[in-house]
Amino acid sequence: MVSIVGNDSGFVTGNPPNTVTDTPVADPVLSFTFLINPTWTIATPPQFGTLTIDEDTGEWVYTVDPDDFSDLDDGELLDDFFVIRVRGLLAVPDEGIFPVTDTLRVDITIEGVCFTAGTLILTEGGDQRIETLTVGDKVMTVDRGLQPIRWVESSALSPERLRENPAMRPVRIKAGSLGTGQPERDLLVSQRHRILVRGPKVELLFGAHEALVAAKHLCSWPGISIDTSDDPVEYFHILLDNHEILTAEGAMAESLYLGEESLYTLSSDALQELAAIFPNTATPDGMGFGRAARLILREFEARALA
């Protein structure tokens, strides 16, 4: 027998921003057997994207179809999946060679990046509740000091919708769980909102002083978990001229990053509004809205920090 070992879920994020990839391994179940000439194929293709797979190595690449994302409401999730298959010959000492096969289903989720209502953002006038911020207000950034808000968007989710879509539930980062005063009080963000992490382990593993990690991928850390309360949630996007690091409740978190995956989650009206605000900026057909403020860690990379 043979078993596929690899990620069974993925998010459309990172670099490049509109793809997600993994290289699974075909692992013989019994240690004294070995697999000959494994061949990888697509058993079930995705519905909302395209999938390629290297028949020799098993490396797959999922790419979002932008046409399927252009009509999504802000903050809405779209789930997709595909199935990959490996076939080969299993050599069993003293018994012979036998054909074997296995499949792996991979679930893909695309989600926006948001703060929740009530979050205190450091601004020109001090900490201010995010829902009171408007276009033109200046927020403090780590790299460029005070920067004006260019666009704000919000979406409210009812308890019923949260129960139906658990991936929409926020992550609660308890006060002090990222270090002293980080955050100063509990911080709630969407699961894909990236938080700045730093420390010797980050530099040792990734050669960078700091990195951004999706909140969901920090849930193995003490004090960080998916919030399962029955309260409604209102998410807020804050867009600046560049991808920036903001101070939210005393912790460092990203502003909205309009890489291609985020552009695809916005509604047509939102895209038209952004086109009017940023007439000279690339569209989803191009390179998005510039570079990420920090190295963005993928899920398996973030797990190494736990």
PDB file of C-alpha atoms in Angstrom:
ATOM      1  CA  MET A   1       0.000   0.000   0.000  1.00  0.00           C
ATOM      2  CA  VAL A   2       0.994   3.605  -0.570  1.00  0.00           C
ATOM      3  CA  SER A   3      -0.229   6.824   1.075  1.00  0.00           C
ATOM      4  CA  ILE A   4       0.050  10.428  -0.155  1.00  0.00           C
ATOM      5  CA  VAL A   5       1.595  12.721   2.442  1.00  0.00           C
ATOM      6  CA  GLY A   6       1.066  16.448   1.786  1.00  0.00           C
ATOM      7  CA  ASN A   7      -1.043  19.518   2.533  1.00  0.00           C
ATOM      8  CA  ASP A   8      -4.760  18.796   2.262  1.00  0.00           C
ATOM      9  CA  SER A   9      -5.725  22.484   2.306  1.00  0.00           C
ATOM     10  CA  GLY A  10      -4.447  25.742   0.901  1.00  0.00           C
ATOM     11  CA  PHE A  11      -5.135  29.472   0.668  1.00  0.00           C
ATOM     12  CA  VAL A  12      -4.609  31.694  -2.341  1.00  0.00           C
ATOM     13  CA  THR A  13      -2.027  34.002  -0.888  1.00  0.00           C
ATOM     14  CA  GLY A  14       1.707  34.646  -0.755  1.00  0.00           C
ATOM     15  CA  ASN A  15       4.162  35.115  -3.580  1.00  0.00           C
ATOM     16  CA  PRO A  16       3.004  34.817  -6.323  1.00  0.00           C
ATOM     17  CA  PRO A  17      -0.263  36.080  -4.846  1.00  0.00           C
ATOM     18  CA  ASN A  18      -2.737  34.288  -7.128  1.00  0.00           C
ATOM     19  CA  THR A  19      -1.360  30.764  -6.752  1.00  0.00           C
ATOM     20  CA  VAL A  20      -0.776  28.134  -4.089  1.00  0.00           C
ATOM     21  CA  THR A  21       1.486  25.100  -4.470  1.00  0.00           C
ATOM     22  CA  ASP A  22       2.729  21.992  -2.686  1.00  0.00           C
ATOM     23  CA  THR A  23       4.876  18.929  -3.406  1.00  0.00           C
ATOM     24  CA  PRO A  24       3.346  15.823  -1.792  1.00  0.00           C
ATOM     25  CA  VAL A  25       5.194  12.557  -1.227  1.00  0.00           C
ATOM     26  CA  ALA A  26       4.047   9.030  -2.052  1.00  0.00           C
ATOM     27  CA  ASP A  27       4.989   7.092   1.064  1.00  0.00           C
ATOM     28  CA  PRO A  28       4.837   3.267   1.216  1.00  0.00           C
ATOM     29  CA  VAL A  29       2.855   2.237   4.278  1.00  0.00           C
ATOM     30  CA  LEU A  30       5.207  -0.636   5.137  1.00  0.00           C
ATOM     31  CA  SER A  31       8.822   0.325   5.819  1.00  0.00           C
ATOM     32  CA  PHE A  32      10.327  -2.705   4.073  1.00  0.00           C
ATOM     33  CA  THR A  33       8.601  -1.961   0.748  1.00  0.00           C
ATOM     34  CA  PHE A  34       9.473   0.642  -1.850  1.00  0.00           C
ATOM     35  CA  LEU A  35       7.656   2.381  -4.682  1.00  0.00           C
ATOM     36  CA  ILE A  36       8.799   2.118  -8.302  1.00  0.00           C
ATOM     37  CA  ASN A  37       8.058   4.730 -11.000  1.00  0.00           C
ATOM     38  CA  PRO A  38       5.329   6.764  -9.244  1.00  0.00           C
ATOM     39  CA  THR A  39       3.232   8.805 -11.689  1.00  0.00           C
ATOM     40  CA  TRP A  40       1.100  11.765 -10.574  1.00  0.00           C
ATOM     41  CA  THR A  41      -2.116  12.872 -12.263  1.00  0.00           C
ATOM     42  CA  ILE A  42      -5.190  15.027 -11.592  1.00  0.00           C
ATOM     43  CA  ALA A  43      -8.116  12.844 -10.569  1.00  0.00           C
ATOM     44  CA  THR A  44     -10.660  15.648 -10.126  1.00  0.00           C
ATOM     45  CA  PRO A  45      -9.929  19.166 -11.446  1.00  0.00           C
ATOM     46  CA  PRO A  46     -10.904  22.314  -9.490  1.00  0.00           C
ATOM     47  CA  GLN A  47     -14.039  24.271 -10.367  1.00  0.00           C
ATOM     48  CA  PHE A  48     -12.866  27.850  -9.814  1.00  0.00           C
ATOM     49  CA  GLY A  49      -9.241  27.686 -10.914  1.00  0.00           C
ATOM     50  CA  THR A  50      -6.742  25.761 -12.977  1.00  0.00           C
ATOM     51  CA  LEU A  51      -4.446  23.024 -11.720  1.00  0.00           C
ATOM     52  CA  THR A  52      -1.165  21.717 -13.099  1.00  0.00           C
ATOM     53  CA  ILE A  53       0.831  18.787 -11.722  1.00  0.00           C
ATOM     54  CA  ASP A  54       4.297  17.447 -12.457  1.00  0.00           C
ATOM     55  CA  GLU A  55       3.786  13.785 -13.269  1.00  0.00           C
ATOM     56  CA  ASP A  56       7.244  12.877 -11.957  1.00  0.00           C
ATOM     57  CA  THR A  57       7.524  14.884  -8.728  1.00  0.00           C
ATOM     58  CA  GLY A  58       3.857  15.432  -7.826  1.00  0.00           C
ATOM     59  CA  GLU A  59       4.337  19.196  -7.433  1.00  0.00           C
ATOM     60  CA  TRP A  60       0.993  20.901  -8.086  1.00  0.00           C
ATOM     61  CA  VAL A  61       0.143  24.538  -8.694  1.00  0.00           C
ATOM     62  CA  TYR A  62      -3.381  25.906  -8.253  1.00  0.00           C
ATOM     63  CA  THR A  63      -4.111  29.200 -10.025  1.00  0.00           C
ATOM     64  CA  VAL A  64      -7.229  31.278  -9.408  1.00  0.00           C
ATOM     65  CA  ASP A  65      -9.519  32.053 -12.332  1.00  0.00           C
ATOM     66  CA  PRO A  66     -10.156  35.819 -11.902  1.00  0.00           C
ATOM     67  CA  ASP A  67     -13.509  35.624 -13.701  1.00  0.00           C
ATOM     68  CA  ASP A  68     -14.871  33.456 -10.896  1.00  0.00           C
ATOM     69  CA  PHE A  69     -13.852  35.975  -8.237  1.00  0.00           C
ATOM     70  CA  SER A  70     -14.829  39.299  -9.762  1.00  0.00           C
ATOM     71  CA  ASP A  71     -18.430  39.128  -8.493  1.00  0.00           C
ATOM     72  CA  LEU A  72     -17.690  38.116  -4.895  1.00  0.00           C
ATOM     73  CA  ASP A  73     -18.890  40.456  -2.172  1.00  0.00           C
ATOM     74  CA  ASP A  74     -16.268  42.007   0.047  1.00  0.00           C
ATOM     75  CA  GLY A  75     -15.295  39.568   2.800  1.00  0.00           C
ATOM     76  CA  GLU A  76     -17.023  36.641   1.098  1.00  0.00           C
ATOM     77  CA  LEU A  77     -15.322  33.246   0.950  1.00  0.00           C
ATOM     78  CA  LEU A  78     -15.214  30.945  -2.027  1.00  0.00           C
ATOM     79  CA  ASP A  79     -14.252  27.314  -1.502  1.00  0.00           C
ATOM     80  CA  ASP A  80     -12.751  25.079  -4.160  1.00  0.00           C
ATOM     81  CA  PHE A  81     -11.171  21.627  -4.157  1.00  0.00           C
ATOM     82  CA  PHE A  82      -9.366  19.159  -6.360  1.00  0.00           C
ATOM     83  CA  VAL A  83      -8.115  15.581  -6.114  1.00  0.00           C
ATOM     84  CA  ILE A  84      -4.673  14.336  -7.135  1.00  0.00           C
ATOM     85  CA  ARG A  85      -3.714  10.689  -7.729  1.00  0.00           C
ATOM     86  CA  VAL A  86      -0.461   8.726  -7.656  1.00  0.00           C
ATOM     87  CA  ARG A  87       0.031   5.354  -9.332  1.00  0.00           C
ATOM     88  CA  GLY A  88       3.078   3.125  -9.166  1.00  0.00           C
ATOM     89  CA  LEU A  89       4.472  -0.314  -8.559  1.00  0.00           C
ATOM     90  CA  LEU A  90       5.094  -1.471  -5.006  1.00  0.00           C
ATOM     91  CA  ALA A  91       8.041  -3.820  -4.590  1.00  0.00           C
ATOM     92  CA  VAL A  92       7.597  -6.271  -1.686  1.00  0.00           C
ATOM     93  CA  PRO A  93      10.671  -8.377  -0.906  1.00  0.00           C
ATOM     94  CA  ASP A  94      10.150 -12.125  -1.409  1.00  0.00           C
ATOM     95  CA  GLU A  95       6.605 -11.524  -2.654  1.00  0.00           C
ATOM     96  CA  GLY A  96       6.763  -9.578  -5.901  1.00  0.00           C
ATOM     97  CA  ILE A  97       5.703  -6.307  -7.487  1.00  0.00           C
ATOM     98  CA  PHE A  98       2.133  -5.025  -7.250  1.00  0.00           C
ATOM     99  CA  PRO A  99       0.285  -2.002  -8.759  1.00  0.00           C
ATOM    100  CA  VAL A 100      -0.826   0.568  -6.147  1.00  0.00           C
ATOM    101  CA  THR A 101      -2.691   3.862  -6.179  1.00  0.00           C
ATOM    102  CA  ASP A 102      -3.822   6.552  -3.732  1.00  0.00           C
ATOM    103  CA  THR A 103      -5.629   9.887  -3.927  1.00  0.00           C
ATOM    104  CA  LEU A 104      -5.566  13.119  -1.909  1.00  0.00           C
ATOM    105  CA  ARG A 105      -8.260  15.790  -1.802  1.00  0.00           C
ATOM    106  CA  VAL A 106      -7.011  19.362  -1.373  1.00  0.00           C
ATOM    107  CA  ASP A 107      -9.415  22.119  -0.239  1.00  0.00           C
ATOM    108  CA  ILE A 108      -8.701  25.702  -1.316  1.00  0.00           C
ATOM    109  CA  THR A 109     -10.121  28.796   0.427  1.00  0.00           C
ATOM    110  CA  ILE A 110      -9.908  32.430  -0.701  1.00  0.00           C
ATOM    111  CA  GLU A 111     -10.632  35.102   1.893  1.00  0.00           C
ATOM    112  CA  GLY A 112     -10.257  38.840   2.401  1.00  0.00           C
ATOM    113  CA  VAL A 113      -8.044  40.501   5.024  1.00  0.00           C
ATOM    114  CA  CYS A 114      -9.760  42.576   7.699  1.00  0.00           C
ATOM    115  CA  PHE A 115      -9.732  44.050  11.200  1.00  0.00           C
ATOM    116  CA  THR A 116     -12.915  43.808  13.294  1.00  0.00           C
ATOM    117  CA  ALA A 117     -15.005  46.722  14.563  1.00  0.00           C
ATOM    118  CA  GLY A 118     -13.727  48.185  17.822  1.00  0.00           C
ATOM    119  CA  THR A 119     -10.042  47.631  17.014  1.00  0.00           C
ATOM    120  CA  LEU A 120      -7.874  50.565  18.117  1.00  0.00           C
ATOM    121  CA  ILE A 121      -5.537  51.771  15.349  1.00  0.00           C
ATOM    122  CA  LEU A 122      -2.651  54.162  16.075  1.00  0.00           C
ATOM    123  CA  THR A 123      -3.334  57.393  14.150  1.00  0.00           C
ATOM    124  CA  GLU A 124      -2.114  60.980  13.963  1.00  0.00           C
ATOM    125  CA  GLY A 125      -4.287  61.780  16.989  1.00  0.00           C
ATOM    126  CA  GLY A 126      -3.536  58.633  18.988  1.00  0.00           C
ATOM    127  CA  ASP A 127      -5.457  55.361  19.197  1.00  0.00           C
ATOM    128  CA  GLN A 128      -8.773  55.507  17.330  1.00  0.00           C
ATOM    129  CA  ARG A 129     -11.519  52.939  16.808  1.00  0.00           C
ATOM    130  CA  ILE A 130     -11.256  51.573  13.292  1.00  0.00           C
ATOM    131  CA  GLU A 131     -14.939  52.144  12.480  1.00  0.00           C
ATOM    132  CA  THR A 132     -14.481  55.887  12.998  1.00  0.00           C
ATOM    133  CA  LEU A 133     -11.670  56.195  10.446  1.00  0.00           C
ATOM    134  CA  THR A 134     -12.406  57.743   7.050  1.00  0.00           C
ATOM    135  CA  VAL A 135     -10.555  58.417   3.809  1.00  0.00           C
ATOM    136  CA  GLY A 136      -7.877  61.078   4.375  1.00  0.00           C
ATOM    137  CA  ASP A 137      -7.283  60.242   8.038  1.00  0.00           C
ATOM    138  CA  LYS A 138      -3.607  59.559   8.745  1.00  0.00           C
ATOM    139  CA  VAL A 139      -2.510  56.333  10.414  1.00  0.00           C
ATOM    140  CA  MET A 140       0.940  55.604  11.818  1.00  0.00           C
ATOM    141  CA  THR A 141       2.999  53.051   9.877  1.00  0.00           C
ATOM    142  CA  VAL A 142       6.227  51.369  10.921  1.00  0.00           C
ATOM    143  CA  ASP A 143       8.156  52.138   7.738  1.00  0.00           C
ATOM    144  CA  ARG A 144       6.797  55.456   6.430  1.00  0.00           C
ATOM    145  CA  GLY A 145       5.371  57.256   9.450  1.00  0.00           C
ATOM    146  CA  LEU A 146       1.970  58.878   9.030  1.00  0.00           C
ATOM    147  CA  GLN A 147       0.168  57.812   5.865  1.00  0.00           C
ATOM    148  CA  PRO A 148      -3.294  58.839   4.603  1.00  0.00           C
ATOM    149  CA  ILE A 149      -6.065  56.289   4.255  1.00  0.00           C
ATOM    150  CA  ARG A 150      -7.030  55.972   0.606  1.00  0.00           C
ATOM    151  CA  TRP A 151      -9.974  53.576   0.904  1.00  0.00           C
ATOM    152  CA  VAL A 152     -12.067  51.970   3.648  1.00  0.00           C
ATOM    153  CA  GLU A 153     -14.524  49.091   3.251  1.00  0.00           C
ATOM    154  CA  SER A 154     -16.515  47.060   5.762  1.00  0.00           C
ATOM    155  CA  SER A 155     -18.665  43.952   5.811  1.00  0.00           C
ATOM    156  CA  ALA A 156     -20.918  42.681   8.612  1.00  0.00           C
ATOM    157  CA  LEU A 157     -21.410  38.979   9.287  1.00  0.00           C
ATOM    158  CA  SER A 158     -24.332  37.664  11.316  1.00  0.00           C
ATOM    159  CA  PRO A 159     -24.008  34.831  13.868  1.00  0.00           C
ATOM    160  CA  GLU A 160     -25.964  32.626  11.457  1.00  0.00           C
ATOM    161  CA  ARG A 161     -23.468  33.223   8.661  1.00  0.00           C
ATOM    162  CA  LEU A 162     -20.544  32.578  10.983  1.00  0.00           C
ATOM    163  CA  ARG A 163     -22.064  29.276  12.057  1.00  0.00           C
ATOM    164  CA  GLU A 164     -22.546  28.284   8.413  1.00  0.00           C
ATOM    165  CA  ASN A 165     -19.021  29.400   7.452  1.00  0.00           C
ATOM    166  CA  PRO A 166     -16.563  28.698  10.306  1.00  0.00           C
ATOM    167  CA  ALA A 167     -13.666  29.960   8.148  1.00  0.00           C
ATOM    168  CA  MET A 168     -15.184  33.443   8.478  1.00  0.00           C
ATOM    169  CA  ARG A 169     -14.849  33.431  12.264  1.00  0.00           C
ATOM    170  CA  PRO A 170     -12.189  35.813  13.584  1.00  0.00           C
ATOM    171  CA  VAL A 171      -8.990  34.862  15.348  1.00  0.00           C
ATOM    172  CA  ARG A 172      -8.690  36.165  18.906  1.00  0.00           C
ATOM    173  CA  ILE A 173      -5.157  37.202  19.866  1.00  0.00           C
ATOM    174  CA  LYS A 174      -5.248  37.617  23.638  1.00  0.00           C
ATOM    175  CA  ALA A 175      -3.492  40.510  25.346  1.00  0.00           C
ATOM    176  CA  GLY A 176       0.220  39.835  25.754  1.00  0.00           C
ATOM    177  CA  SER A 177       0.277  36.662  23.650  1.00  0.00           C
ATOM    178  CA  LEU A 178       2.793  38.194  21.190  1.00  0.00           C
ATOM    179  CA  GLY A 179       4.933  39.755  23.928  1.00  0.00           C
ATOM    180  CA  THR A 180       4.558  42.383  26.627  1.00  0.00           C
ATOM    181  CA  GLY A 181       1.814  44.786  25.558  1.00  0.00           C
ATOM    182  CA  GLN A 182       1.387  42.998  22.231  1.00  0.00           C
ATOM    183  CA  PRO A 183      -1.479  43.334  21.991  1.00  0.00           C
ATOM    184  CA  GLU A 184      -2.435  45.580  24.892  1.00  0.00           C
ATOM    185  CA  ARG A 185      -5.922  44.091  24.892  1.00  0.00           C
ATOM    186  CA  ASP A 186      -7.509  41.257  22.904  1.00  0.00           C
ATOM    187  CA  LEU A 187      -7.191  41.768  19.144  1.00  0.00           C
ATOM    188  CA  LEU A 188      -9.695  40.236  16.715  1.00  0.00           C
ATOM    189  CA  VAL A 189      -8.798  39.865  13.037  1.00  0.00           C
ATOM    190  CA  SER A 190      -9.912  37.724  10.117  1.00  0.00           C
ATOM    191  CA  GLN A 191      -8.205  34.364   9.817  1.00  0.00           C
ATOM    192  CA  ARG A 192      -6.068  35.431   6.841  1.00  0.00           C
ATOM    193  CA  HIS A 193      -5.034  38.790   8.320  1.00  0.00           C
ATOM    194  CA  ARG A 194      -1.269  38.748   8.687  1.00  0.00           C
ATOM    195  CA  ILE A 195       0.468  39.638  11.944  1.00  0.00           C
ATOM    196  CA  LEU A 196       4.098  40.738  12.259  1.00  0.00           C
ATOM    197  CA  VAL A 197       6.319  38.299  14.147  1.00  0.00           C
ATOM    198  CA  ARG A 198       9.998  38.684  14.979  1.00  0.00           C
ATOM    199  CA  GLY A 199      12.708  36.988  16.979  1.00  0.00           C
ATOM    200  CA  PRO A 200      15.843  34.826  16.690  1.00  0.00           C
ATOM    201  CA  LYS A 201      13.886  31.872  15.311  1.00  0.00           C
ATOM    202  CA  VAL A 202      12.494  33.958  12.442  1.00  0.00           C
ATOM    203  CA  GLU A 203      15.979  35.130  11.508  1.00  0.00           C
ATOM    204  CA  LEU A 204      17.510  31.672  11.876  1.00  0.00           C
ATOM    205  CA  LEU A 205      14.918  29.913   9.722  1.00  0.00           C
ATOM    206  CA  PHE A 206      14.133  32.560   7.123  1.00  0.00           C
ATOM    207  CA  GLY A 207      17.043  35.022   7.127  1.00  0.00           C
ATOM    208  CA  ALA A 208      14.804  37.994   7.975  1.00  0.00           C
ATOM    209  CA  HIS A 209      14.398  40.006  11.171  1.00  0.00           C
ATOM    210  CA  GLU A 210      10.609  40.043  10.783  1.00  0.00           C
ATOM    211  CA  ALA A 211       7.908  38.205   8.844  1.00  0.00           C
ATOM    212  CA  LEU A 212       4.152  38.294   8.348  1.00  0.00           C
ATOM    213  CA  VAL A 213       2.069  35.285   9.335  1.00  0.00           C
ATOM    214  CA  ALA A 214      -1.657  34.735   8.785  1.00  0.00           C
ATOM    215  CA  ALA A 215      -3.467  34.844  12.132  1.00  0.00           C
ATOM    216  CA  LYS A 216      -4.946  31.418  11.509  1.00  0.00           C
ATOM    217  CA  HIS A 217      -1.459  29.942  11.336  1.00  0.00           C
ATOM    218  CA  LEU A 218      -0.645  31.317  14.799  1.00  0.00           C
ATOM    219  CA  CYS A 219      -3.418  29.369  16.511  1.00  0.00           C
ATOM    220  CA  SER A 220      -0.925  26.831  17.888  1.00  0.00           C
ATOM    221  CA  TRP A 221       0.633  29.651  19.955  1.00  0.00           C
ATOM    222  CA  PRO A 222      -0.563  30.143  23.550  1.00  0.00           C
ATOM    223  CA  GLY A 223      -3.348  32.713  23.784  1.00  0.00           C
ATOM    224  CA  ILE A 224      -4.259  32.665  20.069  1.00  0.00           C
ATOM    225  CA  SER A 225      -7.323  30.795  18.816  1.00  0.00           C
ATOM    226  CA  ILE A 226     -10.385  30.911  16.590  1.00  0.00           C
ATOM    227  CA  ASP A 227     -13.136  32.879  18.354  1.00  0.00           C
ATOM    228  CA  THR A 228     -16.209  30.657  18.649  1.00  0.00           C
ATOM    229  CA  SER A 229     -18.539  33.119  20.389  1.00  0.00           C
ATOM    230  CA  ASP A 230     -21.997  33.698  18.945  1.00  0.00           C
ATOM    231  CA  ASP A 231     -21.445  37.426  18.479  1.00  0.00           C
ATOM    232  CA  PRO A 232     -21.808  39.125  15.070  1.00  0.00           C
ATOM    233  CA  VAL A 233     -18.611  40.391  13.439  1.00  0.00           C
ATOM    234  CA  GLU A 234     -17.958  43.449  11.310  1.00  0.00           C
ATOM    235  CA  TYR A 235     -14.721  43.397   9.344  1.00  0.00           C
ATOM    236  CA  PHE A 236     -12.893  46.498   8.055  1.00  0.00           C
ATOM    237  CA  HIS A 237     -10.368  46.913   5.243  1.00  0.00           C
ATOM    238  CA  ILE A 238      -7.910  49.836   5.375  1.00  0.00           C
ATOM    239  CA  LEU A 239      -6.035  50.570   2.153  1.00  0.00           C
ATOM    240  CA  LEU A 240      -3.005  52.886   1.955  1.00  0.00           C
ATOM    241  CA  ASP A 241      -0.779  53.829  -0.972  1.00  0.00           C
ATOM    242  CA  ASN A 242       1.509  50.935  -0.069  1.00  0.00           C
ATOM    243  CA  HIS A 243       1.292  47.730   1.899  1.00  0.00           C
ATOM    244  CA  GLU A 244       2.193  48.877   5.426  1.00  0.00           C
ATOM    245  CA  ILE A 245       2.588  47.646   8.977  1.00  0.00           C
ATOM    246  CA  LEU A 246       0.067  49.304  11.330  1.00  0.00           C
ATOM    247  CA  THR A 247      -0.230  49.328  15.108  1.00  0.00           C
ATOM    248  CA  ALA A 248      -3.480  47.663  16.169  1.00  0.00           C
ATOM    249  CA  GLU A 249      -4.131  47.376  19.905  1.00  0.00           C
ATOM    250  CA  GLY A 250      -0.362  47.745  20.400  1.00  0.00           C
ATOM    251  CA  ALA A 251       0.468  44.826  18.077  1.00  0.00           C
ATOM    252  CA  MET A 252       1.905  45.042  14.573  1.00  0.00           C
ATOM    253  CA  ALA A 253      -0.470  44.003  11.770  1.00  0.00           C
ATOM    254  CA  GLU A 254      -0.717  44.612   8.041  1.00  0.00           C
ATOM    255  CA  SER A 255      -2.880  47.046   6.120  1.00  0.00           C
ATOM    256  CA  LEU A 256      -4.882  45.652   3.205  1.00  0.00           C
ATOM    257  CA  TYR A 257      -2.494  44.147   0.651  1.00  0.00           C
ATOM    258  CA  LEU A 258      -3.951  44.218  -2.838  1.00  0.00           C
ATOM    259  CA  GLY A 259      -2.077  41.319  -4.269  1.00  0.00           C
ATOM    260  CA  GLU A 260      -4.088  39.467  -6.868  1.00  0.00           C
ATOM    261  CA  GLU A 261      -5.781  37.157  -4.347  1.00  0.00           C
ATOM    262  CA  SER A 262      -7.266  40.106  -2.471  1.00  0.00           C
ATOM    263  CA  LEU A 263      -8.392  41.858  -5.645  1.00  0.00           C
ATOM    264  CA  TYR A 264     -10.309  38.755  -6.661  1.00  0.00           C
ATOM    265  CA  THR A 265     -12.306  38.759  -3.408  1.00  0.00           C
ATOM    266  CA  LEU A 266     -13.636  42.294  -3.968  1.00  0.00           C
ATOM    267  CA  SER A 267     -16.929  43.069  -5.606  1.00  0.00           C
ATOM    268  CA  SER A 268     -17.144  44.678  -9.032  1.00  0.00           C
ATOM    269  CA  ASP A 269     -18.276  47.964  -7.444  1.00  0.00           C
ATOM    270  CA  ALA A 270     -15.278  47.912  -5.107  1.00  0.00           C
ATOM    271  CA  LEU A 271     -12.902  47.260  -8.001  1.00  0.00           C
ATOM    272  CA  GLN A 272     -14.379  50.170  -9.968  1.00  0.00           C
ATOM    273  CA  GLU A 273     -13.970  52.425  -6.937  1.00  0.00           C
ATOM    274  CA  LEU A 274     -10.342  51.379  -6.552  1.00  0.00           C
ATOM    275  CA  ALA A 275      -9.711  51.970 -10.259  1.00  0.00           C
ATOM    276  CA  ALA A 276     -10.957  55.543  -9.838  1.00  0.00           C
ATOM    277  CA  ILE A 277      -8.779  56.123  -6.747  1.00  0.00           C
ATOM    278  CA  PHE A 278      -5.681  54.500  -8.262  1.00  0.00           C
ATOM    279  CA  PRO A 279      -5.963  55.162 -12.018  1.00  0.00           C
ATOM    280  CA  ASN A 280      -2.271  54.460 -12.638  1.00  0.00           C
ATOM    281  CA  THR A 281      -2.065  51.269 -10.612  1.00  0.00           C
ATOM    282  CA  ALA A 282      -2.006  47.837 -12.167  1.00  0.00           C
ATOM    283  CA  THR A 283      -5.244  45.866 -12.311  1.00  0.00           C
ATOM    284  CA  PRO A 284      -5.726  42.178 -11.422  1.00  0.00           C
ATOM    285  CA  ASP A 285      -4.408  41.431 -14.929  1.00  0.00           C
ATOM    286  CA  GLY A 286      -1.079  42.981 -13.922  1.00  0.00           C
ATOM    287  CA  MET A 287       1.150  42.895 -10.891  1.00  0.00           C
ATOM    288  CA  GLY A 288      -1.256  44.202  -8.269  1.00  0.00           C
ATOM    289  CA  PHE A 289      -0.469  47.061  -5.895  1.00  0.00           C
ATOM    290  CA  GLY A 290       3.260  46.665  -5.282  1.00  0.00           C
ATOM    291  CA  ARG A 291       5.496  44.696  -2.960  1.00  0.00           C
ATOM    292  CA  ALA A 292       4.524  43.201   0.376  1.00  0.00           C
ATOM    293  CA  ALA A 293       5.834  45.115   3.405  1.00  0.00           C
ATOM    294  CA  ARG A 294       7.587  42.022   4.788  1.00  0.00           C
ATOM    295  CA  LEU A 295       8.369  38.438   3.951  1.00  0.00           C
ATOM    296  CA  ILE A 296       5.073  36.490   3.981  1.00  0.00           C
ATOM    297  CA  LEU A 297       5.313  33.013   5.473  1.00  0.00           C
ATOM    298  CA  ARG A 298       3.281  30.142   4.121  1.00  0.00           C
ATOM    299  CA  GLU A 299       1.421  27.730   6.371  1.00  0.00           C
ATOM    300  CA  PHE A 300       4.142  25.087   6.659  1.00  0.00           C
ATOM    301  CA  GLU A 301       6.748  27.804   7.262  1.00  0.00           C
ATOM    302  CA  ALA A 302       4.652  29.354  10.040  1.00  0.00           C
ATOM    303  CA  ARG A 303       4.325  25.951  11.725  1.00  0.00           C
ATOM    304  CA  ALA A 304       8.117  25.876  12.128  1.00  0.00           C
ATOM    305  CA  LEU A 305       7.878  28.877  14.468  1.00  0.00           C
ATOM    306  CA  ALA A 306       5.525  27.184  16.929  1.00  0.00           C
TER     307      ALA A 306
END
